[in-house]
Backbone as a ProteinNet text record, in pm:
[ID]
protein_1_A
[PRIMARY]
MSKNYFLNSPHNPDVLFLRDELHKALAQQEFIVEIPVTEDEIIEIKEDNSKAKLKKAFIQELNYSDNKSKVEKIWKIDLEKDIPGISTSGGTPECAILVLQKYESSYRLSIILIELKSSIDNEKLKNIRKKFSCAMSRIYMLLVLNNHLNLTKGYSEEEIYIDFKGILFYKENNLKGEYDREFYQIFNNPNLSGLLTCETILRNDVIKVKCFQQPHNLEQEIRINLQSLLSK
[TERTIARY]
1555.5	1470.6	1354.8	1233.8	1115.2	1103.5	1042.8	1024.9	885.8	874	744.9	695.7	576.5	517.5	408.5	391.8	294.1	193.1	66	-34.7	-28.4	5.3	14.5	100.7	180	263.8	299.4	207.9	228.4	346	391.5	498.7	635.8	640	766.4	774.1	827.1	828.5	929.4	1012.6	1118.2	1077.8	954.3	910.8	876.9	857.9	821.9	670	620.5	476.2	437.4	335.6	293.3	262.1	190	153.4	277.7	375.2	496.7	577.9	589.6	667.9	601.9	469.2	398.5	417.9	414.8	440.7	579.1	678.2	814.5	822.8	757.6	762.4	696.9	581.9	513.3	596.2	666.5	753.3	871.8	929.5	1042.2	1001.4	878.6	826.6	784.1	788.3	742.2	595.4	520.3	375.2	309.9	358.5	313.4	435.6	429.8	541.8	491.7	559.9	523.6	585.4	503.9	546	570.2	683.3	708.2	602.9	553.7	453.5	526.9	571.4	644.1	588.7	619.7	570.7	630.6	756	826.7	804.4	755	735.5	619.8	634.6	530.6	507.3	381.1	345.6	321	389.4	375.6	301.9	199.3	124.6	140.7	182.1	211.1	111	83.7	9.6	110.6	130.1	235.9	197.4	71.2	28.3	92.2	169.5	243.3	151.1	26.7	-67.3	-151.4	-133.5	-214.6	-185.4	-290.2	-275.1	-256.5	-295.8	-273.5	-182.2	-56.9	42.8	78.9	63.2	108	13.5	4.8	-61.9	33.2	41.1	128.3	42.8	59	-10.9	91.5	65.5	164.2	104.4	189.8	153.1	90.3	170.2	120.8	103	166.2	156.5	35.4	-79.8	-201.7	-255.9	-300.6	-366.8	-464.6	-564.6	-658.8	-691.6	-797	-828.6	-893.9	-919.9	-982.5	-891.9	-800.8	-723.1	-583	-500.7	-363.9	-326.3	-264.1	-217.2	-94.1	-100.7	10.9	92.5	24.2	95.2	29.7	111.7	62.2	130.9	52.4	107.3	56.4	139.7	99	100.1	-10.1	-21.6	-26.3	70.4	78.7	-12.8	-139	-238.7	-210.8	-132.7	-104	22.2	91.8	215.2	183.4	261.2	236.8	302.6	223.5	270.7	185.5	242.8	165.2	82.7	-45.4	-134.5	-198.8	-148.8	-203.1	-258.6	-190.6	-233.9	-355	-425.1	-537.6	-501.9	-569.2	-538	-627.3	-573.1	-642.4	-740.5	-825.2	-935.2	-895.5	-813	-769.6	-734.3	-755.8	-706.7	-554.2	-497.1	-350.6	-288.5	-345.3	-289.3	-391.1	-356.7	-434.6	-342.3	-389.3	-316.6	-393.3	-327.9	-389.4	-338.2	-430.7	-394	-456.2	-370.9	-417.6	-418.4	-538	-553.1	-592.2	-528	-559	-655.6	-767.3	-863.2	-849	-931	-917.7	-930	-1027	-1049.8	-1053.7	-1013.5	-1018.6	-926.5	-923.1	-845.4	-938.1	-902.4	-970.8	-866.5	-891.3	-805	-877.7	-833.9	-892	-819.5	-894.6	-838.2	-875.5	-778.2	-802.2	-762.7	-860.7	-837	-825.8	-714	-685.9	-685.7	-761.4	-771.4	-738	-647.1	-610.5	-670.4	-736.9	-795.2	-767	-720.4	-704.4	-839.8	-939.1	-1074.8	-1173.5	-1292.6	-1398.2	-1518.1	-1582.6	-1706.8	-1796.8	-1913.9	-2012.4	-1957.3	-1887.2	-1836.2	-1723.6	-1638.1	-1527.1	-1574.8	-1687.3	-1740.4	-1780.8	-1832.1	-1866.6	-1741.4	-1632	-1506.7	-1449.4	-1466.2	-1415	-1489.3	-1619.8	-1696.7	-1647	-1621.7	-1571.2	-1433.8	-1348.8	-1215.2	-1223.5	-1309.2	-1325.5	-1376	-1471.9	-1527	-1419.2	-1340.5	-1233.5	-1130.4	-1089.9	-987.2	-1035.8	-1160.9	-1214.7	-1207.7	-1242.5	-1236.2	-1092.9	-997.8	-856.9	-806.1	-842.9	-798	-855.3	-980.4	-1039.1	-951.7	-911.3	-832	-693.5	-633.1	-501.4	-508.3	-616.7	-627.9	-633.6	-699.4	-710.8	-578.1	-483.8	-351.2	-268.2	-304.9	-226.7	-270.4	-174.5	-204	-219.2	-341.6	-365.6	-360.1	-345.6	-331.3	-185	-94.4	48.8	90.8	150.1	186.4	288.3	367.5	472	415.1	289.5	231.6	194.4	169.5	132.7	-16.5	-95.9	-241.2	-309.6	-241.3	-297.9	-422.7	-524.8	-650.8	-731.8	-688.4	-762.5	-873	-975.8	-1083.1	-1036.6	-1040.6	-997.8	-1114.5	-1160.5	-1273.2	-1220.6	-1278.8	-1237	-1327.5	-1267.3	-1342.7	-1283.8	-1357.6	-1311.3	-1343.5	-1247.7	-1267.6	-1216	-1292.5	-1249.4	-1215.5	-1095.8	-1051.4	-1029.2	-1095.3	-1081.5	-1018.7	-896.4	-831.2	-851.6	-894.1	-918.4	-889.3	-875.1	-844.2	-965.4	-1027.7	-1137.4	-1267.1	-1376.3	-1508	-1587.6	-1607.1	-1682.3	-1814	-1867.5	-1992.9	-2109.3	-2205.1	-2321.7	-2449.1	-2552.5	-2682	-2682	-2789.9	-2800.8	-2744.2	-2615.3	-2544.4	-2578.1	-2489.8	-2504.5	-2559.1	-2672.6	-2743.1	-2655.7	-2582.9	-2500.7	-2385.2	-2321.2	-2214.7	-2270.4	-2390.2	-2454	-2470.4	-2512.1	-2528.7	-2394.2	-2290	-2156.3	-2106.8	-2117	-2063.3	-2150.1	-2271.7	-2357.1	-2363.5	-2281	-2263.8	-2156.7	-2178.3	-2077.2	-1939.7	-1937	-1809.7	-1755.9	-1825.3	-1785.4	-1760.3	-1854.3	-1839.7	-1975.6	-1972.6	-2095.7	-2069.3	-2174.2	-2163.7	-2186.1	-2107	-2114.6	-2129.6	-2225.4	-2247.1	-2154.6	-2080.6	-1988.3	-2011.6	-2024.3	-2043.2	-1906.8	-1889.3	-1763.6	-1786.9	-1680.1	-1688.8	-1777.5	-1796.7	-1876.5	-2022.9	-2047.7	-2184.7	-2184	-2298.7	-2302	-2251.1	-2130.9	-2068.2	-2095.2	-2072.4	-2080.9	-1945.3	-1893.7	-1765.3	-1787.9	-1719.6	-1727.6	-1634.1	-1685.5	-1606.5	-1591.1	-1468	-1440.8	-1366.9	-1403.6	-1343.3	-1269.5	-1152.6	-1070.9	-1028.9	-1067	-1028.4	-896	-808.7	-676.8	-688.9	-622.8	-624.7	-570.3	-629.9	-592.4	-452.8	-400.7	-267.7	-155.9	-191.1	-91.5	-115.8	-11.6	-29.6	-49.8	31.2	30	30.3	9.4	14	-84.2	-112.7	-200.5	-140.7	-148.1	-96.7	-209.6	-207.7	-316	-266.8	-323.3	-288.3	-366.4	-304.5	-371	-502.3	-508.2	-629.4	-750.6	-729.3	-840.1	-895.1	-810.5	-854.8	-924.9	-886.1	-943.4	-1075.2	-1093.9	-1214	-1337.5	-1450.4	-1575.2	-1635.6
1748.4	1720	1631.7	1672.1	1598.6	1467.6	1368	1237.8	1228.9	1151.5	1125.2	988.3	986.3	861.5	818.3	687.8	633	548.6	559	469.3	334.4	337.7	215.3	241.8	143	157.9	18.8	-45.5	-184.5	-204.2	-98.2	-113.3	-70.1	-24	21.9	-19.5	-136.4	-186.4	-116.3	-29.2	34	169	212	341	327.3	441.4	441.9	436.1	326.6	312.8	374.9	457.7	530.7	435.7	328.2	233.3	176.3	133.3	72.9	172.9	294.4	396.1	435.5	439.3	471.4	360.3	234.9	122.4	135.6	168.9	183.2	296	407.8	522.8	490.9	422.3	387.4	287.2	198	102.4	174.2	271.6	347.4	427.9	475.8	551.7	460	327.9	227.1	247.5	296.9	309.6	172.1	92	-45.2	-135.7	-230	-320.3	-464.2	-548.3	-690.3	-758.1	-838.5	-905.8	-1053.8	-1110.5	-1253.9	-1339.9	-1439.6	-1530.5	-1647.4	-1626.8	-1730.5	-1741.7	-1852.5	-1876.3	-1778.6	-1738.6	-1655	-1505.1	-1466.1	-1323.6	-1268	-1143.6	-1077.4	-937.9	-900	-764.7	-680.5	-567.5	-478.5	-352	-314.9	-191.2	-104.1	21.3	111.1	225.7	270.4	393.5	494.9	605.2	701.3	799.8	806	898.2	858	948.1	917.7	889.8	938.6	919.2	792.9	721.7	603.5	492.7	425.5	312.3	181.7	182.4	67.9	114.8	76.2	131.6	40.6	-91.2	-181.9	-300.2	-348.4	-474.6	-557.9	-686.8	-777.6	-886.7	-906.9	-1012.6	-1120	-1243.2	-1350	-1472.4	-1573.2	-1696.8	-1662.4	-1596.3	-1544.3	-1651.4	-1766.5	-1871.6	-1960.9	-1899.3	-1973.5	-2048.6	-2170.8	-2249.7	-2344.9	-2388.3	-2488.8	-2582	-2660.5	-2755.8	-2690.6	-2558.5	-2489.1	-2385.9	-2328.8	-2216.9	-2213.5	-2126.8	-2105.6	-1960.5	-1896.7	-1759.2	-1760.5	-1683	-1679.4	-1551.4	-1437.1	-1309.4	-1218.4	-1131	-1032.4	-899.3	-791.2	-656.8	-571.3	-480.4	-383.4	-244.7	-171.9	-35.5	59.6	150.7	247.4	365.7	356.5	456.9	592.8	595.9	721	789.5	727.6	786	913.2	1016.9	1148.3	1154.8	1131.1	1140.7	1245.2	1357.3	1464	1413.7	1448.3	1410.6	1274.6	1194.1	1059.8	1042.7	1100.1	1082.9	1169.6	1134	1213.1	1267	1370.3	1433	1376.1	1278.6	1230.9	1118.1	1124.6	1030.3	897.1	820.5	691.8	596.9	466.9	370	368.5	292.6	285.5	227.4	120	58.2	-37.3	-87.8	-193.4	-310.8	-430.7	-553	-625.6	-647.9	-717.6	-860.8	-956	-1097.7	-1169	-1225.2	-1299	-1447.8	-1507.2	-1649.4	-1723.9	-1837.1	-1919.5	-2030.1	-2039.2	-2147.7	-2242.1	-2343.1	-2443.9	-2383.4	-2294.8	-2241.1	-2088.6	-2022.8	-1876.4	-1824.3	-1692.7	-1625.6	-1532.6	-1507.9	-1404.8	-1307.8	-1178.5	-1074.3	-1010.8	-1047	-988.4	-857.8	-750.2	-618.5	-584.3	-594.6	-581.5	-441.4	-361	-225	-229.1	-180.4	-196	-61.5	-55.6	64.9	29	107.2	89.5	202.6	167.3	267.5	231.7	329	307.1	287.5	362.8	349.8	379.8	330.7	360.2	418.1	514.2	570.6	597.9	655.4	676.3	762.5	869.5	962.3	898.8	821.8	759.9	657.6	593.1	497.3	566.8	688.7	765.2	789.6	825.9	852	724.9	613	485.9	448.2	467.4	439.1	526.1	654.3	745.1	700.8	656.9	610.8	487.9	394	275	314.7	406.8	451.1	513.8	602.7	670.8	571.2	478.7	381.6	289.8	251.2	162.9	230.4	358.4	430.9	441.2	467.9	477.7	343.5	235.8	103.2	68.8	104.8	80.2	142.5	267.6	336.6	274.8	232.5	169.2	35.2	-39.5	-170.9	-162.2	-60.5	-51.3	-8.9	39.9	72.5	-53.1	-162.6	-285	-363.5	-418.1	-498.5	-644.4	-683.7	-819.5	-922.7	-877.4	-970.5	-993.2	-933.6	-946.6	-1093.6	-1151.3	-1293	-1324.4	-1224.7	-1248.6	-1259.7	-1222.3	-1222.1	-1361.5	-1454	-1588.8	-1610.9	-1505.1	-1521.5	-1452.7	-1449	-1390.3	-1465.8	-1391.7	-1446.9	-1519.6	-1514.3	-1582.4	-1492.2	-1553.9	-1480.7	-1441.1	-1311.8	-1261.5	-1187.4	-1237.4	-1179.9	-1086.4	-967.8	-869	-877.1	-881.8	-893.8	-798.2	-692.2	-595.8	-644.3	-622.9	-653.5	-535.7	-496	-392.2	-453.4	-424	-479.2	-364.3	-372	-271	-334.3	-292.6	-331.6	-218.9	-251	-146.4	-199	-104.7	-141.7	-121.9	-3.7	26.1	50.5	-0.5	17.8	117	238.3	342.9	374.7	278.1	298	305.6	392.9	412.9	411.7	346.8	349.2	275.8	290.7	229.7	326.9	319.6	405.3	360.1	388	345.9	202.8	183.6	54.7	-60.9	-40.8	-149.1	-182.8	-80.5	-105.2	-169	-128.7	-186.3	-337.1	-378.7	-521.1	-593.8	-525.7	-586.4	-609.2	-506.5	-518.1	-603.8	-632.8	-721.5	-861.7	-884.9	-1018.2	-1089	-1214.3	-1284.3	-1287.8	-1284.5	-1287.7	-1148.1	-1043.7	-906	-882.6	-927.7	-913.4	-887.6	-832.4	-804.4	-719.9	-675	-598.1	-449.4	-366.7	-221.8	-159.7	-69.6	-1.4	119.7	129.4	240.7	299.9	430	496.7	518.1	462.4	476.1	548	563.8	633	557.6	427.8	347	339.1	317.2	291.6	280.5	243.2	205.4	62.3	47.5	-83.4	-140.5	-269.2	-337	-398.4	-372.1	-426.1	-512.3	-625.8	-714	-660.4	-636.1	-577.7	-678.1	-690.1	-771.6	-685.3	-699.4	-619.3	-711.1	-664.4	-741.4	-649	-687	-607.4	-658.4	-566.4	-600.7	-666.4	-778.8	-842.4	-747.3	-748.6	-653.5	-679.1	-800.4	-828.8	-774.4	-722.6	-660.5	-510.1	-432.6	-289	-214.1	-244.2	-158.1	-231.4	-362	-432.5	-548.5	-592	-705.8	-791.3	-923.4	-1016.4	-1106.4	-1134.3	-1213.3	-1286.5	-1404.5	-1481	-1430.8	-1438.6	-1395.3	-1469.8	-1595.2	-1675.4	-1609.2	-1548.9	-1483.6	-1363.8	-1297.1	-1181.7	-1224	-1337.7	-1383.6	-1457.5	-1517.4	-1598.8	-1511.1	-1570	-1494.8	-1472.8
-1407.4	-1523.3	-1479.6	-1513.7	-1472.4	-1549.4	-1484.2	-1546.8	-1607.6	-1713.6	-1774.3	-1729.5	-1671.4	-1626.4	-1724.2	-1737	-1829	-1752	-1791.1	-1736.7	-1806.6	-1937	-2014.7	-2137.1	-2178.3	-2297.4	-2348.6	-2421.3	-2463	-2557.4	-2625.5	-2723.4	-2669.3	-2544	-2487.9	-2340.4	-2311.6	-2172.7	-2082.9	-2136.8	-2057.9	-1997.8	-2017.1	-1964.1	-1816.1	-1748.8	-1607.3	-1593.8	-1539.1	-1520.1	-1385.6	-1388.6	-1269.7	-1154.7	-1182.6	-1076.6	-1009.4	-1089.5	-1034	-952.9	-1003.3	-933.4	-801.5	-800.2	-675.9	-573.7	-618.7	-528	-464.5	-546	-495.2	-392.2	-421.4	-330.8	-196.9	-199.6	-75.6	5.8	-63.7	6.3	71.1	0.2	55.1	177.2	178.2	291.8	406.6	381.1	477.5	514	417.5	434.5	422.2	327.3	310.4	322.1	415.6	440.4	435.5	358.5	357.5	478.8	546.8	669.1	639	679.3	657.5	727.1	656.4	713.9	778.5	900.8	973.9	1115.4	1179.2	1315.1	1414.5	1393.3	1489.9	1468.9	1350.8	1322.7	1404.9	1451.8	1531.2	1475.4	1462.3	1420	1544.8	1554.4	1669.6	1628.4	1703.9	1680.3	1803.4	1781.4	1893.2	1900.6	2021.2	2046.9	2100.1	2024.9	2058.7	2168.5	2203.4	2308.6	2441.3	2498.1	2621	2739.5	2733.7	2844	2828.3	2717.8	2691.6	2792.8	2836.7	2927.6	2851.8	2724.6	2637	2524.6	2529.4	2438.1	2321.6	2338.1	2232.8	2218.2	2093.8	2065.9	1981.1	2011.1	1938.1	1874.8	1743.5	1672	1637.4	1679.3	1665.8	1595.8	1574.5	1503.1	1367.7	1283.1	1156.1	1049.3	1065.2	963.8	987.5	1007.6	1040.4	918.5	941.6	838.4	905.2	829.1	877.3	760.5	773.4	667.7	546.5	552.3	440.4	374.8	450.4	396.8	456.9	394.7	441.1	416.2	516.2	499.3	408.1	299.3	204.2	212.6	230.5	236.3	339	398.5	494.3	466.3	466.7	453.8	569.6	614.9	716.7	654.2	669	618.1	737.2	742.8	852.3	819.7	859.4	823.3	887	995.2	1063.5	1011.7	919	866	788.9	813.5	753.1	615.1	511.1	373.3	302.5	261.6	198.2	80.6	81.2	-26.7	-9.1	84.9	106.1	246.4	345.7	484	514	620.2	669.7	806.7	848.4	977.4	1087	1159.2	1278.3	1256.9	1155.8	1144.4	1086	1156.4	1104.1	1217.8	1199.2	1297.7	1299.4	1394.1	1403.9	1276.9	1226.9	1107.5	1047	929.3	865	838.5	867.6	837	726.7	613	500.9	497.9	504.2	510.1	390.8	305.9	188.6	221.3	218.5	246.8	118.9	96.1	-19.8	20	-53.5	-37.8	-157.1	-163.3	-268.7	-408.3	-427.9	-562.4	-566.1	-458.6	-454.2	-344.8	-332.1	-228.3	-150.3	-26.5	52.3	105.3	84.5	138.6	256.4	377.6	498.2	528.2	538.3	566.5	710.3	799.5	943.1	987.8	1026	1074.2	1226.2	1279	1421.6	1492.7	1600.1	1683.2	1827.4	1889.6	2029.8	2112.3	2222.1	2310.3	2456.1	2532.9	2676.4	2742.5	2693.8	2746.3	2634.8	2649.5	2552.3	2625.4	2560.7	2611	2491.5	2517	2410.7	2297.9	2331.8	2231	2149	2213.9	2142.6	2040.1	2068.4	1971.6	1841.9	1851.9	1731.2	1646.8	1712.9	1641.8	1580.9	1649.7	1597.8	1469.9	1467.3	1345.8	1230	1256.9	1152.7	1103.4	1196.1	1158	1067.9	1102.2	1018.6	879.7	873.4	745.3	658.2	717	644.9	594.2	679.6	642	530.4	534.1	429.8	293.5	287.7	160.4	110.1	200	160.3	109.6	176.4	134.6	-2.4	-26.8	-159.3	-267.8	-247.1	-348.6	-362.5	-251.7	-258.7	-331.5	-312.4	-374.8	-526.4	-578.7	-724.9	-787.8	-707.9	-760	-784.7	-719.3	-730.5	-853.6	-926.3	-1043.4	-1001	-969.3	-920.8	-1032.5	-1158.4	-1270.9	-1306.4	-1230.2	-1255.5	-1236.4	-1341.3	-1336.9	-1228.4	-1187.8	-1087.5	-946.3	-925.5	-791.3	-742.7	-835.4	-794.2	-784.3	-796.5	-790.4	-908.4	-1022.5	-1143.4	-1186.7	-1228.2	-1279	-1172.2	-1046.2	-939.9	-883.9	-831.7	-765.6	-625.3	-595.5	-464.4	-400.2	-288	-215.2	-106.8	-93.6	6.4	128.8	245.6	370.7	473.7	508.6	608.3	749.7	839.5	980.8	1063.9	1163.3	1254.4	1389.3	1439.4	1567.8	1665.8	1779.4	1883.9	2007.4	2037.5	2162.3	2263.4	2383.2	2482.4	2622.9	2716.5	2855.1	2947	2941.3	3033.8	2956.3	3008	2948	3031.2	2976.9	3046.1	2974.9	2903.1	2830.8	2928	2895.1	2982.8	2898.3	2952.5	2887.3	2754.6	2679.6	2547.5	2445.4	2425.8	2331.1	2189.5	2094.8	1955.7	1948.6	1879.2	1880.9	1833	1723.1	1669.4	1763.1	1817.7	1913.8	2041.5	2080.2	2198.6	2183	2063.3	2037.5	2037.8	1988.8	1987.7	2130.2	2214.6	2350.1	2441.3	2398.9	2476.6	2417.4	2315	2260.1	2342.1	2382.8	2463.6	2397.8	2264.1	2192.2	2162.1	2208.8	2182.1	2032.6	1949.6	1805.4	1742	1620.7	1549.5	1427.1	1362.2	1239	1265.7	1197.1	1211.3	1072.9	1058.2	931.1	920.8	809.5	787.3	648.8	642.2	514	448	328.2	255.6	123.7	47.6	-80.5	-179.3	-159.3	-250.1	-210	-78.9	-34.1	117.9	173.4	314.1	326	380.6	393.6	532.4	543.9	672.7	702.8	821.9	863.9	988.5	991.6	1107.7	1215.8	1334.1	1442.8	1556	1606.4	1723.8	1825.7	1951.5	2058	2155.9	2198	2291.7	2405.4	2527.2	2644.5	2699.2	2729.4	2781.7	2918.6	2937.9	3071	3177.5	3294.1	3399.4	3455.1	3435.1	3489.8	3401.7	3283	3195.9	3194.4	3211.5	3227.7	3096.7	2994.8	2878.1	2744.5	2742.1	2614.7	2611.7	2489.2	2468.5	2357.4	2372.6	2272.9	2224.3	2093.3	2036.8	1913.4	1887.5	1768.9	1648.1	1531	1408.1	1387.1	1426	1408.3	1474.6	1591.9	1662.7	1587.2	1509.4	1432.1	1303.8	1248.7	1122.9	1142.3	1257.7	1281.2	1283	1246.4	1237.3	1374.9
[MASK]
++++++++++++++++++++++++++++++++++++++++++++++++++++++++++++++++++++++++++++++++++++++++++++++++++++++++++++++++++++++++++++++++++++++++++++++++++++++++++++++++++++++++++++++++++++++++++++++++++++++++++++++++++++++++++++++++++++++++

């Protein structure tokens, strides 16, 4: 027997709300997983390609805080998980890490899109830009499914600012000549960071990109603190 879902029903709290049921289904599929904000917890990102030279990235020290903010919640979204009607074919980063930071009078939700590459070249940078664009549009749609005014969340009625960040972990740099102008400026910045324009479902967006090259003494993995991903 089919179930009836409701978008809203103020006079009957016992009905099945579509938003709530979708949240439950995505959690059961482990598409969205809440990560404990503790010092010992580590987020692991894998590259399943057997030929990859960079197979894993580990994000550690998740309970980051400073004199302005504190990390309160973290979620990991498995963008590559095959869920009919929700997943995309190929054009996506490995995952997204959502970090909710509390400031004195507001919140910031940093949406960190993570891409692992054994090597980068001119053509791969084009694909990375497309992946970031695709992921940003998907995240926009997922965010509006969440009831941020829910009193049980702890941040009801609070101002929440969205900040996209693109993180590229790579092992070998095979870039030649003056490739994509924006990426060229990023890779020629001493901090390997800069702004990248991405076309999304809403508009031409700008995402902050940071690149991290794998140390040569490590064969297949890279480790990094959450603070390094959140910093400007």
